[in-house]
Short mmCIF file of C-alpha atoms in Angstrom, two decimals:
data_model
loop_
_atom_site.label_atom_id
_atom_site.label_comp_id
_atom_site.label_asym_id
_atom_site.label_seq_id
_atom_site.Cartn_x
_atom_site.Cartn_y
_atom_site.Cartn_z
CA UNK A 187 0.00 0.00 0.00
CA UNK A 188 1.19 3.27 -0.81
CA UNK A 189 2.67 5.23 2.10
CA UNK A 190 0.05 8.33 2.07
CA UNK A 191 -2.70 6.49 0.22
CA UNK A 192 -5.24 8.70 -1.34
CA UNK A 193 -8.20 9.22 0.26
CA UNK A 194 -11.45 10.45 -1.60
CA UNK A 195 -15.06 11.08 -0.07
CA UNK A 196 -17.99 11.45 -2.70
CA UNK A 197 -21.66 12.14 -2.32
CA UNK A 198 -24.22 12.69 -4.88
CA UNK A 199 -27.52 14.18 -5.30
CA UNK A 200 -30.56 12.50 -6.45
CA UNK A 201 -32.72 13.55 -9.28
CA UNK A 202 -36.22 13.99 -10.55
CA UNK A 203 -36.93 12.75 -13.77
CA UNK A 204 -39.68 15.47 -15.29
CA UNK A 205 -40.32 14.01 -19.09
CA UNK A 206 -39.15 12.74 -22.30
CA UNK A 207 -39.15 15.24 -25.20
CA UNK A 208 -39.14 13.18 -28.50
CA UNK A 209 -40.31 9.69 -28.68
CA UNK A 210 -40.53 10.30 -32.40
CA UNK A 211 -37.53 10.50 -33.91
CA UNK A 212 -38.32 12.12 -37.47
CA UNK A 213 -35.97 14.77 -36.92
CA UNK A 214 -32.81 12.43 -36.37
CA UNK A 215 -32.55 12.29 -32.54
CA UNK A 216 -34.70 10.43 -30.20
CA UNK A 217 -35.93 11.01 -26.20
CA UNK A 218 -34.34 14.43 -24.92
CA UNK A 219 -34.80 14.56 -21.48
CA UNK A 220 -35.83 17.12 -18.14
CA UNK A 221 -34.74 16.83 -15.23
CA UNK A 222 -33.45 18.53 -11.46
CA UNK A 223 -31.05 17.71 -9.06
CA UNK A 224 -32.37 17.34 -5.27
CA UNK A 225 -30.76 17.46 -2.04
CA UNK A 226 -31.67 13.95 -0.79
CA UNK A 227 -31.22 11.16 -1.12
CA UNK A 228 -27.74 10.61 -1.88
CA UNK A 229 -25.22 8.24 -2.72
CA UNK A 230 -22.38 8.43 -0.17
CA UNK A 231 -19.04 6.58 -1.30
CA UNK A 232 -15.63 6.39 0.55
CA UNK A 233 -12.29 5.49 -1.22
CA UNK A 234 -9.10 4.99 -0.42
CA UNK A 235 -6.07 3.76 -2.58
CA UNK A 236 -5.21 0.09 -1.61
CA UNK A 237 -3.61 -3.16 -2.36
CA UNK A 238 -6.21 -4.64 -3.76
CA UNK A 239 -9.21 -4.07 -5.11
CA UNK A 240 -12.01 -4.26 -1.96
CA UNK A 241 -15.11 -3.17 -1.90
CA UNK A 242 -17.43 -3.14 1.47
CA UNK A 243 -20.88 -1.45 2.43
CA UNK A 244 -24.09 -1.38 0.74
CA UNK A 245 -25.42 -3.11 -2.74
CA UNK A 246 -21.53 -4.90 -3.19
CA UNK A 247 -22.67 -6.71 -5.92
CA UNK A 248 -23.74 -4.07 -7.87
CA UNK A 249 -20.69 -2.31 -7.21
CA UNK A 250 -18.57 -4.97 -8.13
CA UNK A 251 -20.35 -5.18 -11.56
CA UNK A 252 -19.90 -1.31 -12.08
CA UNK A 253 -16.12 -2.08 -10.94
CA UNK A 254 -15.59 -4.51 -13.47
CA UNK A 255 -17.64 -2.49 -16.68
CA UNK A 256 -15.03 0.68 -15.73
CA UNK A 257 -11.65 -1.86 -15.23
CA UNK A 258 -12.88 -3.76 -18.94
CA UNK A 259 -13.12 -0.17 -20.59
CA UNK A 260 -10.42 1.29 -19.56
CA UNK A 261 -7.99 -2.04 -19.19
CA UNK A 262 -7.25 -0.97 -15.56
CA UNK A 263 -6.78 -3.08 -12.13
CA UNK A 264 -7.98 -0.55 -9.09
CA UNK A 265 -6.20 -0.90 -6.51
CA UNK A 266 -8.87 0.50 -3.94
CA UNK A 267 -11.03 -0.43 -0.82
CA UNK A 268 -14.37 0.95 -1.96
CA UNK A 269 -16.78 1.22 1.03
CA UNK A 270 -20.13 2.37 0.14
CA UNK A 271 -21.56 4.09 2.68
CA UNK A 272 -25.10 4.59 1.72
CA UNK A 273 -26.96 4.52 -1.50
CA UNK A 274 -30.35 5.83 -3.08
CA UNK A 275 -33.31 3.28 -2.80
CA UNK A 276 -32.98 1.27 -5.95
CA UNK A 277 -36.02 1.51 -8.69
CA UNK A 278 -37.34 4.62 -6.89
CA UNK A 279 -37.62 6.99 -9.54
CA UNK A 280 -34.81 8.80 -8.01
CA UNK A 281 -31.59 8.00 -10.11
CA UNK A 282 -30.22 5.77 -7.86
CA UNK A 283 -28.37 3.43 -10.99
CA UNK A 284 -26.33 6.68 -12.56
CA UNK A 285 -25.45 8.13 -9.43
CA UNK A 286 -23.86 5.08 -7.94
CA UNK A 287 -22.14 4.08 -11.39
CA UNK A 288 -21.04 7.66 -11.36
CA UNK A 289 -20.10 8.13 -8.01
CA UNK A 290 -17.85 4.70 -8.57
CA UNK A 291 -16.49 5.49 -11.64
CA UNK A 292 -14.92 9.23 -10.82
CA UNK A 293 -13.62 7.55 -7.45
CA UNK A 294 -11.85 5.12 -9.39
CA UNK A 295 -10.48 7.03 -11.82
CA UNK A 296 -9.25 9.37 -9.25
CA UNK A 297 -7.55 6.93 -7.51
CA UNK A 298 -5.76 5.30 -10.82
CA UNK A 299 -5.26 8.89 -12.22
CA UNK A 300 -7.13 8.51 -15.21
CA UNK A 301 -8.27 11.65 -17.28
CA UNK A 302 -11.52 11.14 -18.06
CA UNK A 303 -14.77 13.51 -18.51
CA UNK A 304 -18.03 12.46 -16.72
CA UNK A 305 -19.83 11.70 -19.98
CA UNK A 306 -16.93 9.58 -20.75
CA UNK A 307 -17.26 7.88 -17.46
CA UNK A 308 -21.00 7.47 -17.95
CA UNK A 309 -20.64 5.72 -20.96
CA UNK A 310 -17.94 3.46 -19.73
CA UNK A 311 -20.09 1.94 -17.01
CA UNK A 312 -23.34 1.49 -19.37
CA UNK A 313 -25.14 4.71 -18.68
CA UNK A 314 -26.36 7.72 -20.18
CA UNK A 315 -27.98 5.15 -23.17
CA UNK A 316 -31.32 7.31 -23.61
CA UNK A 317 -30.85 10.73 -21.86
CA UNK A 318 -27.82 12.49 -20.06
CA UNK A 319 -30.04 14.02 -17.47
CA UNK A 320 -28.80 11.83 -14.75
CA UNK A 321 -25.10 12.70 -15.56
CA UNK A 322 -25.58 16.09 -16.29
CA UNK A 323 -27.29 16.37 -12.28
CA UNK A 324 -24.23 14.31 -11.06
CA UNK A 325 -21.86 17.22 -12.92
CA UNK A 326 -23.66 20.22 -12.52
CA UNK A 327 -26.37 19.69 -10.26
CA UNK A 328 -29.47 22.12 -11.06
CA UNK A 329 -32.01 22.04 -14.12
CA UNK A 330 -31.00 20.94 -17.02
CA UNK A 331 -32.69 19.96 -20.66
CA UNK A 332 -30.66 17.33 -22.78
CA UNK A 333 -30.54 17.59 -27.11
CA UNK A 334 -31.99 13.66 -27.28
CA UNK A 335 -29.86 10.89 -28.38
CA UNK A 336 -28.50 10.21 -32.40
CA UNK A 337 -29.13 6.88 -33.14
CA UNK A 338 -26.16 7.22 -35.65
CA UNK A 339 -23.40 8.40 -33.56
CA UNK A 340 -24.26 6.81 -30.17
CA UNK A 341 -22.84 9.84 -28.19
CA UNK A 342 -24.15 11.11 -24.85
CA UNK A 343 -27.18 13.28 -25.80
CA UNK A 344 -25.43 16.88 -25.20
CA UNK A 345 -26.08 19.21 -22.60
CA UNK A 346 -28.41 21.96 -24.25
CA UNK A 347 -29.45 24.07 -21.32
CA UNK A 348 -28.62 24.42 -17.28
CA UNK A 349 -30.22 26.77 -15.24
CA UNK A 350 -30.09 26.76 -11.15
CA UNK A 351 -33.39 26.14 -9.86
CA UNK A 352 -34.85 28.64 -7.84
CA UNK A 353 -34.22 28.33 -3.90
CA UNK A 354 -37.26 29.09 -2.43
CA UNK A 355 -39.21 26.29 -4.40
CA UNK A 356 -38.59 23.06 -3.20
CA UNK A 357 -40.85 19.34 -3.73
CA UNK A 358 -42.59 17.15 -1.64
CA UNK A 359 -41.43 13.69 -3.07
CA UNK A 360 -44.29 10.85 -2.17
CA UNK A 361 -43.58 7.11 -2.91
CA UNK A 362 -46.77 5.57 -2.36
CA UNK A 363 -46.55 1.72 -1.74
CA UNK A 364 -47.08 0.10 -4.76
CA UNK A 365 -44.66 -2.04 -6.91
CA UNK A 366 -40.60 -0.55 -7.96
CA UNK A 367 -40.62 1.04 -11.09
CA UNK A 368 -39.22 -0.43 -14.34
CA UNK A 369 -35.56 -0.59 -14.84
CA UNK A 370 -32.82 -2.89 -16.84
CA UNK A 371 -34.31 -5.60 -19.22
CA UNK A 372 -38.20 -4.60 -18.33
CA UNK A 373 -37.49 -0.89 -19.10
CA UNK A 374 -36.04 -2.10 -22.13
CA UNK A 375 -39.01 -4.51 -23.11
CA UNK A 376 -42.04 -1.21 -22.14
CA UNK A 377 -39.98 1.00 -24.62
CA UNK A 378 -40.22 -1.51 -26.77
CA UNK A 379 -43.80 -1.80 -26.84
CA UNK A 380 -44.10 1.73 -27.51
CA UNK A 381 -45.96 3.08 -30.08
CA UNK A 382 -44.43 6.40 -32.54
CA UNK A 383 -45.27 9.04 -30.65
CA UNK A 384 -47.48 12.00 -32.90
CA UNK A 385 -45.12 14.88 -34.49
CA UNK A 386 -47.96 16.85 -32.87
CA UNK A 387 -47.48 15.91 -29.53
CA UNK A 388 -43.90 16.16 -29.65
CA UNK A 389 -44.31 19.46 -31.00
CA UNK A 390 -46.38 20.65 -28.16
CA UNK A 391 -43.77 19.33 -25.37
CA UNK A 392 -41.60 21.08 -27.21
CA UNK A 393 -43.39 24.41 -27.32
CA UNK A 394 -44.32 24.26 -23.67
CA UNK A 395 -40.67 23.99 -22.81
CA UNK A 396 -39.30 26.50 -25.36
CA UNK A 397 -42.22 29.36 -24.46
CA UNK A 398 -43.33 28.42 -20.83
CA UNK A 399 -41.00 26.14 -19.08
CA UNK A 400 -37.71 27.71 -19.54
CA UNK A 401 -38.58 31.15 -19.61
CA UNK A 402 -40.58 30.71 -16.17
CA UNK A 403 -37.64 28.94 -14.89
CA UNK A 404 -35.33 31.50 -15.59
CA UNK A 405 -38.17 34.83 -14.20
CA UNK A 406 -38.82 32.19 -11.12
CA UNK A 407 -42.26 32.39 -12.18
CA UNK A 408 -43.71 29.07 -10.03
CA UNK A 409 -47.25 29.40 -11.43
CA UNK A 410 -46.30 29.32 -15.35
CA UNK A 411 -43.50 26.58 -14.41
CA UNK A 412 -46.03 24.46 -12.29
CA UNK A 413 -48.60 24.71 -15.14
CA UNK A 414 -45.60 23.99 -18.66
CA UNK A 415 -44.43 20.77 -16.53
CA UNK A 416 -48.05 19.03 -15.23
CA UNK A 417 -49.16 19.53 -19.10
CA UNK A 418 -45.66 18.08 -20.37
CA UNK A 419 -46.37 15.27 -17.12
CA UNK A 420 -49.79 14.86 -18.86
CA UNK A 421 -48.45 14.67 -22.80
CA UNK A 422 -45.19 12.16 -21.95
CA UNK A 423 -47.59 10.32 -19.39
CA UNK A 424 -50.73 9.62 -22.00
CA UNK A 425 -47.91 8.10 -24.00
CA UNK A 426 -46.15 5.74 -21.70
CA UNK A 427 -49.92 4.19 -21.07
CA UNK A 428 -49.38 1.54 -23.16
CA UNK A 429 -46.01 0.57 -20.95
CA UNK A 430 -47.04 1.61 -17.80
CA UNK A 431 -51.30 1.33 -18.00
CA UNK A 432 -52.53 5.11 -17.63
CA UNK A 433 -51.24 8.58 -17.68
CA UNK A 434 -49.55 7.63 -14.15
CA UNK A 435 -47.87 4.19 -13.01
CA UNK A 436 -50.21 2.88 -10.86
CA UNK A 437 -54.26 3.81 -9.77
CA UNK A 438 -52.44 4.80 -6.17
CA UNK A 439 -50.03 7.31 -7.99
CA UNK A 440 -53.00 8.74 -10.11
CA UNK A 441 -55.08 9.56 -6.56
CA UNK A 442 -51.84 10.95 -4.44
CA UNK A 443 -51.57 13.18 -7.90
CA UNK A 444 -55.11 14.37 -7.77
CA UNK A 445 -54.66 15.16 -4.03
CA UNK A 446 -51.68 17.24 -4.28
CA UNK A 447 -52.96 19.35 -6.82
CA UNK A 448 -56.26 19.67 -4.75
CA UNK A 449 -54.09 21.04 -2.23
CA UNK A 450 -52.45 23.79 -4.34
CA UNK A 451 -49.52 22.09 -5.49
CA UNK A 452 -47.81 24.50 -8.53
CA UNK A 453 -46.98 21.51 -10.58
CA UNK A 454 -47.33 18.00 -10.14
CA UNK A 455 -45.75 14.94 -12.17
CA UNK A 456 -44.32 11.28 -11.77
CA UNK A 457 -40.15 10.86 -11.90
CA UNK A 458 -39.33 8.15 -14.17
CA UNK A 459 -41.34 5.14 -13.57
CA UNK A 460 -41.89 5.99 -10.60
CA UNK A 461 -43.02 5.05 -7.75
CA UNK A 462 -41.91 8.47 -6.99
CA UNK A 463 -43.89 11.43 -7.41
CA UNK A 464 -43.67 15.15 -6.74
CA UNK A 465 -45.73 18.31 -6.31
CA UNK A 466 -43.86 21.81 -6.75
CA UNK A 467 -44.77 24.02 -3.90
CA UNK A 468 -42.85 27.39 -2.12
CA UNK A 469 -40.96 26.89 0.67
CA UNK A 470 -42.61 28.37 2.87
CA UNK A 471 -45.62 26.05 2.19
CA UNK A 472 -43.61 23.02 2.31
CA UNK A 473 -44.09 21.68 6.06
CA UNK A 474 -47.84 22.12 6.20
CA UNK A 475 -47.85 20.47 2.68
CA UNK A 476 -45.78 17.76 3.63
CA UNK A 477 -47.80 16.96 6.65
CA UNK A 478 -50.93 16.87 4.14
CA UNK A 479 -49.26 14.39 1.86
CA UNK A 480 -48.07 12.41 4.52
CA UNK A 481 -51.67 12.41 6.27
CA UNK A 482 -53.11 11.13 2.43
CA UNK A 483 -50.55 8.27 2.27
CA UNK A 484 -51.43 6.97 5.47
CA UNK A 485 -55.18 7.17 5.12
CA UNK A 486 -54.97 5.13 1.97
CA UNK A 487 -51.72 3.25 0.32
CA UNK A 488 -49.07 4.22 3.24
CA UNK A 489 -46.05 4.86 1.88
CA UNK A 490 -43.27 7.82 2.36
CA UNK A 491 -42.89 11.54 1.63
CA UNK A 492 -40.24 13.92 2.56
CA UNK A 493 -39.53 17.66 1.60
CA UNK A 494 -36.10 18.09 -1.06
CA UNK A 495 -34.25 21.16 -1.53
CA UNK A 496 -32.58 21.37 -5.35
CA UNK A 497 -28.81 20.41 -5.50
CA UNK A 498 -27.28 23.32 -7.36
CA UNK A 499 -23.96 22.02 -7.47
CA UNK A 500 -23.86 18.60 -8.01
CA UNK A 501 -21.63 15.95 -6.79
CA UNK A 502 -19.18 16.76 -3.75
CA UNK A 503 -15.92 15.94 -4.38
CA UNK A 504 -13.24 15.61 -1.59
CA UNK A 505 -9.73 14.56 -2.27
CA UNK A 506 -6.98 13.91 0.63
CA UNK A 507 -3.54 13.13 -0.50
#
């Protein structure tokens, strides 16, 4: 072991899936994707130059098969005890898959002093295959809008707009108890099944975001935001019906929906697959709305809520020679 072995402690935000763009495709790109960084939950990783290659903590296995995509690419041994100190609940809605692969792959190519950009990285341990969103959240943290994907060069889909969300609007995040969202070979199978999605509704989307979402974002205007993303929620979601069976994963997502915006959420929508959902409030609303939520949740499904701050910044980094 190396006399002052380098030491490296890494924690990541989560993120909130808020649509697909383009499921299309006539203009030469496919998906495009929105999405925000949030405080919590995060991946928390510890690493520390080694002997060996160890790894110790939570979901081991996983991280072993991250370990080995990163060592094939880049024809590298690690020598590095990898202790992963807590993770993001797996199938959540939340990111948890990029932001551990992430989170592993920058620690290791810290410790073997490899040069290599985050999209690079992505890439290298299988991610970033439809949108960058996730990646671009682990790098920059905030709200960011990806260009879609080009079938015919296989890149990352680029980074086409970042913008720090506003600080007094937060979410209340509810996971109703129902079943995990899709992920791996399932995902892969509901795309699949998909159906061309109409030029016309693609061409809404992508009004709403060019003429309502952004500029909202950028005036913090909460009421025209709230309003652009639950009609984008609403155009992506009708879609995904035939995958997921309505505009909302499950009957117990549709009703916690319908009660938040009864109670005066801004904007309400479903992250990924879900289970996890989200209404856009203020902050100072955000304990009295919580309670609400959490009072709903109980009364019918059960399940968990919690309030999340945006991540502006993205991943800490902390390297100790």
């Amino acid at each position: 072991m190396e006399a002052n072995p380098i030491k490296i402690y890494l924690k990541t935000p989560a993120r909130l899936h808020l649509g697909l763009i383009d499921m299309n495709g006539d203009l030469g790109r496919m998906f495009g994707g929105l999405g925000v960084g949030i405080d919590h939950p995060n991946v928390i990783i510890n690493a520390q130059s080694a002997a060996d290659l160890k790894i110790t903590g939570e979901k081991t296995d996983l991280a072993q098969e991250i370990t080995n995509h990163f060592s094939t690419k880049y024809h590298l041994s690690p020598k590095v005890h990898l202790h992963i100190a807590q993770t993001i609940p797996c199938h959540s809605g939340l990111g948890s898959g990029t932001q551990l692969a992430l989170a592993i792959a920058v620690a290791l190519a810290k410790i073997s002093n490899l040069k290599a950009s985050v999209p690079e990285l992505a890439a290298s341990v299988g991610r970033a295959k439809r949108t960058s969103v996730g990646t671009s959240i682990f790098e920059y943290g905030g709200f960011v809008v990806d260009g879609g994907k080009n079938p015919k060069t296989n890149q990352a889909p680029p980074l086409i707009y970042h913008q720090p969300f506003p600080e007094d609007w937060c979410f209340i995040v509810a996971s109703p108890n129902q079943p995990k969202g899709l992920a791996s070979s399932e995902e892969k199978q509901a795309f699949n099944k998909l159906t061309t999605m109409p030029a016309q509704d693609v061409g809404q989307i992508c009004r709403l975001i060019m003429l309502k979402l952004l500029p909202a974002i950028a005036e913090q205007d909460i009421e025209t935001f709230g309003v652009a993303l639950t009609e984008i929620q609403v155009l992506t979601g009708n879609h995904f019906a035939q995958a997921q069976g309505g505009t909302y994963a499950k009957p117990q997502a549709t009703k916690c929906i319908e009660f938040m915006q009864q109670q005066g959420a801004y904007g309400v929508g479903q992250s990924s697959w879900g289970p996890a959902l989200y209404a856009i409030v203020k902050r100072q609303q955000a304990t009295t709305f919580l309670t609400k939520v959490q009072d709903h949740l109980k009364a019918n499904t059960g399940g968990e809520a919690f309030i999340a701050q945006a991540n502006n910044k993205g991943a800490t980094i902390q390297i100790e020679d």
